[in-house]
PDB file of C-alpha atoms in Angstrom:
ATOM      1  CA  MET Y   1       0.374  -0.571  -0.267  1.00 46.00           C
ATOM      2  CA  SER Y   2       2.222   2.167  -1.167  1.00 50.00           C
ATOM      3  CA  THR Y   3       1.152   5.176  -2.197  1.00 52.00           C
ATOM      4  CA  LEU Y   4       0.975   8.632  -3.089  1.00 49.00           C
ATOM      5  CA  GLY Y   5      -2.697   9.157  -0.830  1.00 57.00           C
ATOM      6  CA  SER Y   6      -1.997   6.750   1.853  1.00 67.00           C
ATOM      7  CA  ILE Y   7       0.031   8.430   4.853  1.00 72.00           C
ATOM      8  CA  ASP Y   8       2.486   6.314   6.538  1.00 80.00           C
ATOM      9  CA  TRP Y   9       0.945   7.156  10.434  1.00 78.00           C
ATOM     10  CA  VAL Y  10       4.041   5.574  11.880  1.00 78.00           C
ATOM     11  CA  ASN Y  11       6.749   7.304  10.044  1.00 80.00           C
ATOM     12  CA  LEU Y  12       4.712  10.556  10.329  1.00 79.00           C
ATOM     13  CA  GLY Y  13       3.898   9.897  13.831  1.00 79.00           C
ATOM     14  CA  SER Y  14       7.477  10.118  14.890  1.00 79.00           C
ATOM     15  CA  ILE Y  15       9.196  12.275  12.883  1.00 83.00           C
ATOM     16  CA  ILE Y  16       6.485  14.862  14.662  1.00 84.00           C
ATOM     17  CA  MET Y  17       6.399  13.412  18.114  1.00 83.00           C
ATOM     18  CA  VAL Y  18      10.357  14.450  18.571  1.00 81.00           C
ATOM     19  CA  PRO Y  19      10.197  18.232  18.147  1.00 85.00           C
ATOM     20  CA  ILE Y  20       6.478  17.700  20.629  1.00 86.00           C
ATOM     21  CA  SER Y  21       9.000  16.273  22.767  1.00 85.00           C
ATOM     22  CA  SER Y  22      11.680  18.589  22.703  1.00 85.00           C
ATOM     23  CA  VAL Y  23       9.721  21.643  23.336  1.00 85.00           C
ATOM     24  CA  ILE Y  24       7.972  19.652  26.257  1.00 85.00           C
ATOM     25  CA  SER Y  25      11.193  18.666  27.701  1.00 84.00           C
ATOM     26  CA  TYR Y  26      12.491  22.594  26.919  1.00 83.00           C
ATOM     27  CA  LEU Y  27       8.942  23.715  29.357  1.00 82.00           C
ATOM     28  CA  ALA Y  28       9.662  21.099  32.174  1.00 81.00           C
ATOM     29  CA  GLY Y  29      13.351  22.035  32.096  1.00 83.00           C
ATOM     30  CA  LYS Y  30      12.434  25.272  31.646  1.00 82.00           C
ATOM     31  CA  ARG Y  31       9.966  25.257  34.668  1.00 82.00           C
ATOM     32  CA  ILE Y  32      12.791  23.611  36.783  1.00 84.00           C
ATOM     33  CA  ARG Y  33      15.473  25.684  36.708  1.00 83.00           C
ATOM     34  CA  ASN Y  34      13.012  28.814  38.047  1.00 81.00           C
ATOM     35  CA  ASN Y  35      11.820  26.853  40.947  1.00 85.00           C
ATOM     36  CA  ASP Y  36      16.294  26.061  41.479  1.00 87.00           C
ATOM     37  CA  PHE Y  37      16.271  30.081  41.006  1.00 87.00           C
ATOM     38  CA  LEU Y  38      12.997  31.426  43.055  1.00 88.00           C
ATOM     39  CA  GLN Y  39      14.662  28.823  45.821  1.00 92.00           C
ATOM     40  CA  GLN Y  40      17.495  30.644  45.319  1.00 92.00           C
ATOM     41  CA  LEU Y  41      16.392  34.065  45.624  1.00 92.00           C
ATOM     42  CA  GLN Y  42      14.298  32.228  48.947  1.00 94.00           C
ATOM     43  CA  ALA Y  43      16.689  31.361  50.773  1.00 94.00           C
ATOM     44  CA  SER Y  44      18.309  34.858  49.731  1.00 95.00           C
ATOM     45  CA  ILE Y  45      15.611  36.691  51.025  1.00 96.00           C
ATOM     46  CA  ASP Y  46      15.634  34.738  53.934  1.00 96.00           C
ATOM     47  CA  MET Y  47      19.578  35.239  54.515  1.00 97.00           C
ATOM     48  CA  LEU Y  48      19.125  39.010  54.051  1.00 97.00           C
ATOM     49  CA  ALA Y  49      15.526  38.823  56.715  1.00 97.00           C
ATOM     50  CA  LYS Y  50      18.132  37.043  60.064  1.00 98.00           C
ATOM     51  CA  LYS Y  51      20.613  39.981  58.578  1.00 98.00           C
ATOM     52  CA  ASN Y  52      18.728  42.925  58.570  1.00 97.00           C
ATOM     53  CA  ALA Y  53      17.250  41.510  62.143  1.00 97.00           C
ATOM     54  CA  THR Y  54      20.121  40.869  63.955  1.00 98.00           C
ATOM     55  CA  LEU Y  55      21.845  44.803  62.516  1.00 98.00           C
ATOM     56  CA  LEU Y  56      18.378  45.859  63.918  1.00 98.00           C
ATOM     57  CA  GLU Y  57      18.973  44.317  67.278  1.00 98.00           C
ATOM     58  CA  GLU Y  58      22.422  45.932  66.925  1.00 98.00           C
ATOM     59  CA  LEU Y  59      20.953  49.359  66.244  1.00 98.00           C
ATOM     60  CA  VAL Y  60      19.128  48.755  69.136  1.00 98.00           C
ATOM     61  CA  THR Y  61      21.202  47.801  71.558  1.00 98.00           C
ATOM     62  CA  VAL Y  62      23.744  51.471  70.407  1.00 98.00           C
ATOM     63  CA  LYS Y  63      20.886  53.533  70.657  1.00 98.00           C
ATOM     64  CA  GLU Y  64      20.363  52.460  74.660  1.00 98.00           C
ATOM     65  CA  GLN Y  65      23.967  52.886  74.655  1.00 98.00           C
ATOM     66  CA  TYR Y  66      23.595  55.778  72.953  1.00 98.00           C
ATOM     67  CA  ALA Y  67      21.225  56.905  75.634  1.00 98.00           C
ATOM     68  CA  ASP Y  68      23.265  55.779  78.369  1.00 98.00           C
ATOM     69  CA  VAL Y  69      26.448  57.941  77.659  1.00 98.00           C
ATOM     70  CA  LYS Y  70      24.262  61.170  76.445  1.00 98.00           C
ATOM     71  CA  LEU Y  71      23.148  60.930  80.039  1.00 98.00           C
ATOM     72  CA  GLU Y  72      26.323  60.418  82.113  1.00 98.00           C
ATOM     73  CA  LEU Y  73      27.820  63.262  79.720  1.00 98.00           C
ATOM     74  CA  LYS Y  74      25.111  65.970  81.544  1.00 98.00           C
ATOM     75  CA  LYS Y  75      25.887  64.265  84.452  1.00 98.00           C
ATOM     76  CA  VAL Y  76      29.413  64.923  84.122  1.00 98.00           C
ATOM     77  CA  SER Y  77      29.140  68.460  82.198  1.00 98.00           C
ATOM     78  CA  LYS Y  78      26.727  69.419  85.142  1.00 98.00           C
ATOM     79  CA  GLU Y  79      29.384  68.058  87.625  1.00 98.00           C
ATOM     80  CA  ASN Y  80      32.572  69.707  85.911  1.00 98.00           C
ATOM     81  CA  LEU Y  81      30.740  72.970  85.916  1.00 98.00           C
ATOM     82  CA  GLN Y  82      29.730  72.943  89.524  1.00 98.00           C
ATOM     83  CA  LEU Y  83      33.863  71.900  90.312  1.00 98.00           C
ATOM     84  CA  LYS Y  84      34.579  75.074  87.406  1.00 98.00           C
ATOM     85  CA  GLU Y  85      32.909  77.226  90.710  1.00 97.00           C
ATOM     86  CA  GLY Y  86      33.577  75.442  93.066  1.00 97.00           C
ATOM     87  CA  MET Y  87      37.167  76.616  91.700  1.00 98.00           C
ATOM     88  CA  LEU Y  88      36.549  80.222  90.828  1.00 97.00           C
ATOM     89  CA  LYS Y  89      35.323  80.476  94.386  1.00 97.00           C
ATOM     90  CA  LEU Y  90      38.171  79.075  96.088  1.00 97.00           C
ATOM     91  CA  THR Y  91      40.811  80.961  93.953  1.00 96.00           C
ATOM     92  CA  GLU Y  92      38.789  84.163  95.216  1.00 96.00           C
ATOM     93  CA  GLU Y  93      39.175  82.672  98.788  1.00 96.00           C
ATOM     94  CA  ASN Y  94      42.285  82.276  98.421  1.00 96.00           C
ATOM     95  CA  LYS Y  95      43.581  85.953  96.839  1.00 96.00           C
ATOM     96  CA  SER Y  96      41.474  86.782  99.801  1.00 95.00           C
ATOM     97  CA  PHE Y  97      43.742  84.745 102.259  1.00 95.00           C
ATOM     98  CA  SER Y  98      47.008  85.903 100.397  1.00 95.00           C
ATOM     99  CA  LYS Y  99      46.323  89.910 101.135  1.00 95.00           C
ATOM    100  CA  GLN Y 100      45.351  88.604 104.684  1.00 95.00           C
ATOM    101  CA  VAL Y 101      49.087  87.763 104.992  1.00 96.00           C
ATOM    102  CA  GLU Y 102      50.487  89.817 103.136  1.00 95.00           C
ATOM    103  CA  VAL Y 103      49.119  92.700 106.130  1.00 94.00           C
ATOM    104  CA  LEU Y 104      49.895  90.035 108.855  1.00 94.00           C
ATOM    105  CA  THR Y 105      53.481  89.740 107.995  1.00 93.00           C
ATOM    106  CA  GLU Y 106      53.530  93.007 107.422  1.00 91.00           C
ATOM    107  CA  GLN Y 107      52.161  94.066 110.685  1.00 90.00           C
ATOM    108  CA  LEU Y 108      54.677  91.215 112.035  1.00 89.00           C
ATOM    109  CA  ALA Y 109      57.211  93.093 110.525  1.00 87.00           C
ATOM    110  CA  ASN Y 110      55.803  96.596 112.659  1.00 84.00           C
ATOM    111  CA  VAL Y 111      55.878  94.165 115.642  1.00 84.00           C
ATOM    112  CA  LYS Y 112      59.710  92.950 115.180  1.00 78.00           C
ATOM    113  CA  VAL Y 113      60.863  95.992 115.024  1.00 75.00           C
ATOM    114  CA  ILE Y 114      58.785  97.394 117.673  1.00 75.00           C
ATOM    115  CA  THR Y 115      60.182  94.760 120.076  1.00 75.00           C
ATOM    116  CA  LYS Y 116      63.963  95.524 118.804  1.00 72.00           C
ATOM    117  CA  VAL Y 117      63.449  99.289 119.516  1.00 69.00           C
ATOM    118  CA  GLU Y 118      62.113  98.144 123.358  1.00 70.00           C
ATOM    119  CA  ARG Y 119      65.223  95.429 124.517  1.00 71.00           C
ATOM    120  CA  ALA Y 120      67.433  97.922 122.735  1.00 66.00           C
ATOM    121  CA  PRO Y 121      69.623  99.781 125.520  1.00 69.00           C
ATOM    122  CA  HIS Y 122      68.463 103.312 125.981  1.00 63.00           C
ATOM    123  CA  VAL Y 123      71.751 105.448 126.029  1.00 58.00           C
TER     124      VAL Y 123
END
């Protein structure tokens, strides 16, 4: 039965099956590659989310430490101001005492002169 009008369905089927199976294999492989790519993306997203959570925790810790340091700095600044005021007061007192010492030293010198004059033999 090999006439022009008759079709050899077996040969035709095998010829058509090759491109169809290639297309099906390509589509299945593409889907698998896409799934692998999506899994890799999801793994990257999960890793970044964990890293972000860690960084947020560190940021909160640093902000708490910063607040503590800022509060401590205010305390130290206030204490420093009080010490400066105390130092100025002591400097003024020191000046006053220095003047008193000068006056007393001068008075003592005068007393020594008077004492020498009184002890000197009268001529």
